Amino acid sequence: MSRFYLIIILIISFSCSQKEVDERILKFKNTLGQRETIALDKLVSDFEKNLEKNYPNLTIENRYKKYLNDIISVSSGNTEKFKFQSNETNSEFHRSGLWKETYERDSIYGLEINLTGKYMKAIYSIKDSDAFISRYYKKREATGMLPIDLFIKGVLNSKSDFNDYFHKRIVVIEFSF
């Protein structure tokens, strides 16, 4: 009988934690906007198709890690394997407004982070739910665009979870400009 209660408690616990994850995703999507969310999902899909093409024998977690490590280690070699956006996805990235909600063109500094855009607001809305997201938000808010090698080292050192809905999107958006 005690096993039965244990199983019931585990089911309820899992159900509650799953509900919490779903609520975070809904909060993020509602803040970002429907069309922008679809564009971001397409970016993640293209990114993961590219990972699968380049690292077919690895798990998704290890594909992300390998990709990030390869970017750091590439000097002036073939960078084609790092390009992942289809023309259609890139077009939707811009038409949806996601690009403008994430980045700004600055005549002096070039590309800058849109600190008041929907992307930062969406990250802010869920930042307290996860240590990685919280650190990412604080760094992005304080420094804007990080050099790619610093961003990658930060991601790899923070033990991000590349099976996590948000961690994937954070990595992908940093390579989508």
PDB file of C-alpha atoms in Angstrom:
ATOM      1  CA  MET A   1       0.000   0.000   0.000  1.00  0.00           C
ATOM      2  CA  SER A   2       2.865   2.396   0.765  1.00  0.00           C
ATOM      3  CA  ARG A   3       4.187   1.830  -2.778  1.00  0.00           C
ATOM      4  CA  PHE A   4       0.846   2.932  -4.136  1.00  0.00           C
ATOM      5  CA  TYR A   5       1.004   6.209  -2.196  1.00  0.00           C
ATOM      6  CA  LEU A   6       4.584   6.755  -3.303  1.00  0.00           C
ATOM      7  CA  ILE A   7       3.585   6.319  -6.943  1.00  0.00           C
ATOM      8  CA  ILE A   8       0.650   8.712  -6.516  1.00  0.00           C
ATOM      9  CA  ILE A   9       2.928  11.315  -4.898  1.00  0.00           C
ATOM     10  CA  LEU A  10       5.462  10.960  -7.732  1.00  0.00           C
ATOM     11  CA  ILE A  11       2.752  11.357 -10.358  1.00  0.00           C
ATOM     12  CA  ILE A  12       1.395  14.466  -8.652  1.00  0.00           C
ATOM     13  CA  SER A  13       4.898  15.924  -8.283  1.00  0.00           C
ATOM     14  CA  PHE A  14       5.706  15.307 -11.942  1.00  0.00           C
ATOM     15  CA  SER A  15       2.378  16.754 -12.976  1.00  0.00           C
ATOM     16  CA  CYS A  16       2.989  19.917 -10.944  1.00  0.00           C
ATOM     17  CA  SER A  17       6.529  20.400 -12.274  1.00  0.00           C
ATOM     18  CA  GLN A  18       5.302  19.820 -15.845  1.00  0.00           C
ATOM     19  CA  LYS A  19       2.551  22.407 -15.301  1.00  0.00           C
ATOM     20  CA  GLU A  20       5.162  24.893 -14.054  1.00  0.00           C
ATOM     21  CA  VAL A  21       7.276  24.353 -17.196  1.00  0.00           C
ATOM     22  CA  ASP A  22       4.225  24.769 -19.433  1.00  0.00           C
ATOM     23  CA  GLU A  23       3.277  27.988 -17.629  1.00  0.00           C
ATOM     24  CA  ARG A  24       6.792  29.391 -18.139  1.00  0.00           C
ATOM     25  CA  ILE A  25       6.614  28.586 -21.845  1.00  0.00           C
ATOM     26  CA  LEU A  26       3.189  30.222 -22.151  1.00  0.00           C
ATOM     27  CA  LYS A  27       4.403  33.318 -20.302  1.00  0.00           C
ATOM     28  CA  PHE A  28       7.447  33.543 -22.574  1.00  0.00           C
ATOM     29  CA  LYS A  29       5.399  33.050 -25.761  1.00  0.00           C
ATOM     30  CA  ASN A  30       2.723  35.548 -24.716  1.00  0.00           C
ATOM     31  CA  THR A  31       5.362  38.180 -23.972  1.00  0.00           C
ATOM     32  CA  LEU A  32       7.315  37.532 -27.164  1.00  0.00           C
ATOM     33  CA  GLY A  33       4.258  37.387 -29.410  1.00  0.00           C
ATOM     34  CA  GLN A  34       2.773  34.683 -31.584  1.00  0.00           C
ATOM     35  CA  ARG A  35       4.492  35.493 -34.882  1.00  0.00           C
ATOM     36  CA  GLU A  36       7.836  36.125 -33.184  1.00  0.00           C
ATOM     37  CA  THR A  37       7.546  32.798 -31.341  1.00  0.00           C
ATOM     38  CA  ILE A  38       6.882  30.968 -34.605  1.00  0.00           C
ATOM     39  CA  ALA A  39       9.949  32.634 -36.150  1.00  0.00           C
ATOM     40  CA  LEU A  40      12.089  31.663 -33.143  1.00  0.00           C
ATOM     41  CA  ASP A  41      10.809  28.077 -33.320  1.00  0.00           C
ATOM     42  CA  LYS A  42      11.800  27.981 -37.009  1.00  0.00           C
ATOM     43  CA  LEU A  43      15.280  29.221 -36.128  1.00  0.00           C
ATOM     44  CA  VAL A  44      15.639  26.464 -33.526  1.00  0.00           C
ATOM     45  CA  SER A  45      14.395  23.887 -36.026  1.00  0.00           C
ATOM     46  CA  ASP A  46      16.903  25.007 -38.699  1.00  0.00           C
ATOM     47  CA  PHE A  47      19.668  25.080 -36.111  1.00  0.00           C
ATOM     48  CA  GLU A  48      18.934  21.540 -34.936  1.00  0.00           C
ATOM     49  CA  LYS A  49      18.676  20.240 -38.523  1.00  0.00           C
ATOM     50  CA  ASN A  50      22.133  21.692 -39.127  1.00  0.00           C
ATOM     51  CA  LEU A  51      23.425  20.065 -35.932  1.00  0.00           C
ATOM     52  CA  GLU A  52      22.037  16.720 -37.040  1.00  0.00           C
ATOM     53  CA  LYS A  53      23.653  17.087 -40.467  1.00  0.00           C
ATOM     54  CA  ASN A  54      27.065  17.981 -39.008  1.00  0.00           C
ATOM     55  CA  TYR A  55      27.044  15.723 -35.937  1.00  0.00           C
ATOM     56  CA  PRO A  56      24.782  12.778 -36.826  1.00  0.00           C
ATOM     57  CA  ASN A  57      26.112  10.325 -34.238  1.00  0.00           C
ATOM     58  CA  LEU A  58      25.729  12.551 -31.185  1.00  0.00           C
ATOM     59  CA  THR A  59      22.859  13.237 -28.816  1.00  0.00           C
ATOM     60  CA  ILE A  60      21.193  16.652 -29.042  1.00  0.00           C
ATOM     61  CA  GLU A  61      22.987  17.732 -25.869  1.00  0.00           C
ATOM     62  CA  ASN A  62      26.377  16.747 -27.293  1.00  0.00           C
ATOM     63  CA  ARG A  63      25.571  18.279 -30.703  1.00  0.00           C
ATOM     64  CA  TYR A  64      25.077  21.682 -29.093  1.00  0.00           C
ATOM     65  CA  LYS A  65      28.299  21.321 -27.084  1.00  0.00           C
ATOM     66  CA  LYS A  66      30.288  20.177 -30.133  1.00  0.00           C
ATOM     67  CA  TYR A  67      28.950  23.040 -32.234  1.00  0.00           C
ATOM     68  CA  LEU A  68      29.882  25.592 -29.577  1.00  0.00           C
ATOM     69  CA  ASN A  69      33.343  24.095 -29.075  1.00  0.00           C
ATOM     70  CA  ASP A  70      33.910  23.971 -32.837  1.00  0.00           C
ATOM     71  CA  ILE A  71      33.054  27.662 -33.214  1.00  0.00           C
ATOM     72  CA  ILE A  72      35.628  28.573 -30.578  1.00  0.00           C
ATOM     73  CA  SER A  73      38.307  26.383 -32.152  1.00  0.00           C
ATOM     74  CA  VAL A  74      37.787  27.440 -35.779  1.00  0.00           C
ATOM     75  CA  SER A  75      40.323  30.031 -36.816  1.00  0.00           C
ATOM     76  CA  SER A  76      39.937  30.867 -40.484  1.00  0.00           C
ATOM     77  CA  GLY A  77      38.775  27.465 -41.650  1.00  0.00           C
ATOM     78  CA  ASN A  78      35.498  26.416 -43.179  1.00  0.00           C
ATOM     79  CA  THR A  79      32.701  28.288 -41.462  1.00  0.00           C
ATOM     80  CA  GLU A  80      29.979  26.958 -43.794  1.00  0.00           C
ATOM     81  CA  LYS A  81      28.925  24.301 -41.307  1.00  0.00           C
ATOM     82  CA  PHE A  82      27.964  27.017 -38.827  1.00  0.00           C
ATOM     83  CA  LYS A  83      25.419  28.594 -41.172  1.00  0.00           C
ATOM     84  CA  PHE A  84      22.019  27.183 -40.359  1.00  0.00           C
ATOM     85  CA  GLN A  85      19.251  29.563 -41.412  1.00  0.00           C
ATOM     86  CA  SER A  86      17.319  28.737 -44.548  1.00  0.00           C
ATOM     87  CA  ASN A  87      16.367  31.708 -46.712  1.00  0.00           C
ATOM     88  CA  GLU A  88      12.733  31.170 -45.722  1.00  0.00           C
ATOM     89  CA  THR A  89      13.541  31.160 -42.003  1.00  0.00           C
ATOM     90  CA  ASN A  90      15.784  34.209 -42.286  1.00  0.00           C
ATOM     91  CA  SER A  91      13.058  36.041 -44.154  1.00  0.00           C
ATOM     92  CA  GLU A  92      10.490  35.143 -41.463  1.00  0.00           C
ATOM     93  CA  PHE A  93      12.975  36.180 -38.756  1.00  0.00           C
ATOM     94  CA  HIS A  94      12.889  39.687 -40.221  1.00  0.00           C
ATOM     95  CA  ARG A  95       9.259  39.867 -41.427  1.00  0.00           C
ATOM     96  CA  SER A  96       7.911  38.658 -38.075  1.00  0.00           C
ATOM     97  CA  GLY A  97       9.623  41.516 -36.292  1.00  0.00           C
ATOM     98  CA  LEU A  98      11.692  39.146 -34.134  1.00  0.00           C
ATOM     99  CA  TRP A  99      14.948  40.583 -35.462  1.00  0.00           C
ATOM    100  CA  LYS A 100      13.899  44.143 -34.485  1.00  0.00           C
ATOM    101  CA  GLU A 101      12.654  42.917 -31.116  1.00  0.00           C
ATOM    102  CA  THR A 102      16.067  41.346 -30.477  1.00  0.00           C
ATOM    103  CA  TYR A 103      18.631  43.613 -32.183  1.00  0.00           C
ATOM    104  CA  GLU A 104      19.107  47.244 -33.276  1.00  0.00           C
ATOM    105  CA  ARG A 105      21.398  48.833 -35.817  1.00  0.00           C
ATOM    106  CA  ASP A 106      23.592  51.519 -34.332  1.00  0.00           C
ATOM    107  CA  SER A 107      25.483  53.883 -36.648  1.00  0.00           C
ATOM    108  CA  ILE A 108      28.486  53.944 -34.315  1.00  0.00           C
ATOM    109  CA  TYR A 109      28.651  50.468 -32.797  1.00  0.00           C
ATOM    110  CA  GLY A 110      26.978  48.431 -35.540  1.00  0.00           C
ATOM    111  CA  LEU A 111      24.730  45.738 -34.143  1.00  0.00           C
ATOM    112  CA  GLU A 112      23.364  46.238 -30.628  1.00  0.00           C
ATOM    113  CA  ILE A 113      20.961  44.413 -28.344  1.00  0.00           C
ATOM    114  CA  ASN A 114      17.427  45.815 -28.207  1.00  0.00           C
ATOM    115  CA  LEU A 115      17.172  46.036 -24.426  1.00  0.00           C
ATOM    116  CA  THR A 116      13.550  47.194 -24.557  1.00  0.00           C
ATOM    117  CA  GLY A 117      12.371  44.714 -27.175  1.00  0.00           C
ATOM    118  CA  LYS A 118       9.974  41.829 -26.708  1.00  0.00           C
ATOM    119  CA  TYR A 119      12.782  39.249 -26.588  1.00  0.00           C
ATOM    120  CA  MET A 120      14.376  40.806 -23.508  1.00  0.00           C
ATOM    121  CA  LYS A 121      10.952  41.287 -21.950  1.00  0.00           C
ATOM    122  CA  ALA A 122      10.144  37.611 -22.580  1.00  0.00           C
ATOM    123  CA  ILE A 123      13.450  36.513 -21.029  1.00  0.00           C
ATOM    124  CA  TYR A 124      12.804  38.857 -18.099  1.00  0.00           C
ATOM    125  CA  SER A 125       9.368  37.307 -17.552  1.00  0.00           C
ATOM    126  CA  ILE A 126      10.902  33.879 -16.839  1.00  0.00           C
ATOM    127  CA  LYS A 127      14.390  34.782 -15.586  1.00  0.00           C
ATOM    128  CA  ASP A 128      13.738  33.872 -11.958  1.00  0.00           C
ATOM    129  CA  SER A 129      12.714  30.331 -12.862  1.00  0.00           C
ATOM    130  CA  ASP A 130      16.194  29.161 -13.837  1.00  0.00           C
ATOM    131  CA  ALA A 131      19.766  30.088 -12.819  1.00  0.00           C
ATOM    132  CA  PHE A 132      21.104  29.946 -16.391  1.00  0.00           C
ATOM    133  CA  ILE A 133      18.343  32.212 -17.712  1.00  0.00           C
ATOM    134  CA  SER A 134      18.842  34.634 -14.845  1.00  0.00           C
ATOM    135  CA  ARG A 135      22.604  34.897 -15.485  1.00  0.00           C
ATOM    136  CA  TYR A 136      22.008  35.275 -19.222  1.00  0.00           C
ATOM    137  CA  TYR A 137      19.487  38.072 -18.687  1.00  0.00           C
ATOM    138  CA  LYS A 138      21.767  39.951 -16.285  1.00  0.00           C
ATOM    139  CA  LYS A 139      24.808  39.667 -18.603  1.00  0.00           C
ATOM    140  CA  ARG A 140      22.834  40.681 -21.687  1.00  0.00           C
ATOM    141  CA  GLU A 141      21.277  43.621 -19.879  1.00  0.00           C
ATOM    142  CA  ALA A 142      24.617  44.802 -18.468  1.00  0.00           C
ATOM    143  CA  THR A 143      26.892  44.245 -21.457  1.00  0.00           C
ATOM    144  CA  GLY A 144      24.688  44.002 -24.522  1.00  0.00           C
ATOM    145  CA  MET A 145      26.386  41.989 -27.259  1.00  0.00           C
ATOM    146  CA  LEU A 146      29.054  39.741 -25.836  1.00  0.00           C
ATOM    147  CA  PRO A 147      31.933  38.583 -28.014  1.00  0.00           C
ATOM    148  CA  ILE A 148      30.914  35.153 -29.261  1.00  0.00           C
ATOM    149  CA  ASP A 149      33.784  33.338 -27.556  1.00  0.00           C
ATOM    150  CA  LEU A 150      32.818  34.816 -24.159  1.00  0.00           C
ATOM    151  CA  PHE A 151      29.188  33.894 -24.706  1.00  0.00           C
ATOM    152  CA  ILE A 152      30.128  30.327 -25.626  1.00  0.00           C
ATOM    153  CA  LYS A 153      32.478  29.911 -22.678  1.00  0.00           C
ATOM    154  CA  GLY A 154      29.764  31.227 -20.388  1.00  0.00           C
ATOM    155  CA  VAL A 155      27.196  28.800 -21.797  1.00  0.00           C
ATOM    156  CA  LEU A 156      29.533  25.817 -21.556  1.00  0.00           C
ATOM    157  CA  ASN A 157      30.733  26.701 -18.054  1.00  0.00           C
ATOM    158  CA  SER A 158      27.217  27.248 -16.742  1.00  0.00           C
ATOM    159  CA  LYS A 159      26.209  23.666 -17.462  1.00  0.00           C
ATOM    160  CA  SER A 160      23.256  24.638 -19.613  1.00  0.00           C
ATOM    161  CA  ASP A 161      20.726  21.965 -20.488  1.00  0.00           C
ATOM    162  CA  PHE A 162      20.366  21.713 -24.249  1.00  0.00           C
ATOM    163  CA  ASN A 163      17.196  19.705 -23.859  1.00  0.00           C
ATOM    164  CA  ASP A 164      15.626  22.742 -22.172  1.00  0.00           C
ATOM    165  CA  TYR A 165      13.201  24.807 -24.255  1.00  0.00           C
ATOM    166  CA  PHE A 166      14.691  28.134 -23.138  1.00  0.00           C
ATOM    167  CA  HIS A 167      18.376  27.210 -23.159  1.00  0.00           C
ATOM    168  CA  LYS A 168      18.070  26.140 -26.800  1.00  0.00           C
ATOM    169  CA  ARG A 169      16.406  29.403 -27.777  1.00  0.00           C
ATOM    170  CA  ILE A 170      18.997  31.489 -25.980  1.00  0.00           C
ATOM    171  CA  VAL A 171      21.835  29.780 -27.840  1.00  0.00           C
ATOM    172  CA  VAL A 172      20.091  29.971 -31.199  1.00  0.00           C
ATOM    173  CA  ILE A 173      19.158  33.647 -30.902  1.00  0.00           C
ATOM    174  CA  GLU A 174      22.794  34.499 -30.152  1.00  0.00           C
ATOM    175  CA  PHE A 175      23.780  33.027 -33.532  1.00  0.00           C
ATOM    176  CA  SER A 176      20.894  34.623 -35.428  1.00  0.00           C
ATOM    177  CA  PHE A 177      21.647  38.124 -36.571  1.00  0.00           C
TER     178      PHE A 177
END
